[in-house]
Steps between C-alpha positions, in 0.01 A plus 500: 500500500594842356628773734246771576502834678227629732454848646422458871375751759763630740355349817675306775257207469612456137877519554484273806335226296733496199723194486847645451619187319216465249356852488151352548240594759486250786135577580351411161475176311762597241592144409142416405460830311786401270385136485151601381644742246743245357233228480258728312493518121421827319259324266286384796371850577576814697589552865293749703646641823243686711660696782844500342686719753839576335485221242674230705274236339416657163850600391639143530201382294566757228872417507408142405313628194145472639258780409428642843255760631562648843230705675618720787294784654781686679657752263844490661508122470423516127771765465749252649384231257562737208842587640583129531389438142753757379776318693427160344549354154267656244300178450356546853320817385375315192318247719389714797197732510468715814154623602466757779153396618319313773326179394155420635142413411408825325640758262531839666712809449442626854653259750787531745774281643627539856880504494709426808873559536518126430357548150486124443204509742301766311134408471151610402426612858691625801383200706664260255819702454581537869385153612850347502725808523307756707459873445817691420595860436474578132210266421269652238216436257569516126233535229506210257290341229341159554464248218371146468711240325198404289470854363874551454560179305282410199305171484716210391817622674708197593633526856731238647590664833308738725662620822300717744642680806250766605475498880162327536342641182531165317125437469444831315787425261369150429144621444632751250684218322202259482514467120878458489487231767233306313666533160838383629387229739707228334829695483497761776723473807352726768692615807378748758587602854247402765509670839181465704557829682552691176195336340286621793659847489391522136142417601518156342442148620735211426211257456353722230840522330545124473135442410542741209799301375310171529202649318708566189674163514822556697601289797 
């Protein structure tokens, strides 16, 4: 497990949850992040991280030599990823592509992301963004482009891992990745956050989400 450096926001909720012995965040599944990265082989395909925050999942993947694409709509978060890349060994930058865009079910140059002071909760709508953290001074909307994974990646792209953390917007991301999901059915490991309240805040329905996955052959 190679040492890595991350650039983190200067918020109390971050510093309070850093294990002073290991340097890892106590509130995330860091052990499994490294386990998945170390068990993956570069020749088995790329890793796609949708909703990458500051690169806490994508940078370990790139450090293990996996070609990794991280999509993050909040500009300041992508700035921190770029800063972290410069602080790590050069091979991290060789395997990590950072895309400042929201991922959804359409391609559009005129979308916006609602950014709270807890920028890890940024989302496609205010209702989603504030669901778990509330409204705070300094919240704002930021213009951003939306892309689909199917349009960003050409047909035949081999994907071994797809992680989605988008505050209830999972169904839109998955719909926009229909082709990728079908093409990589035998190799793809899919992981996404599921919060019923966030799904409803995004105007989605959990039943529809899981029915979509069953329809294309995932269980």
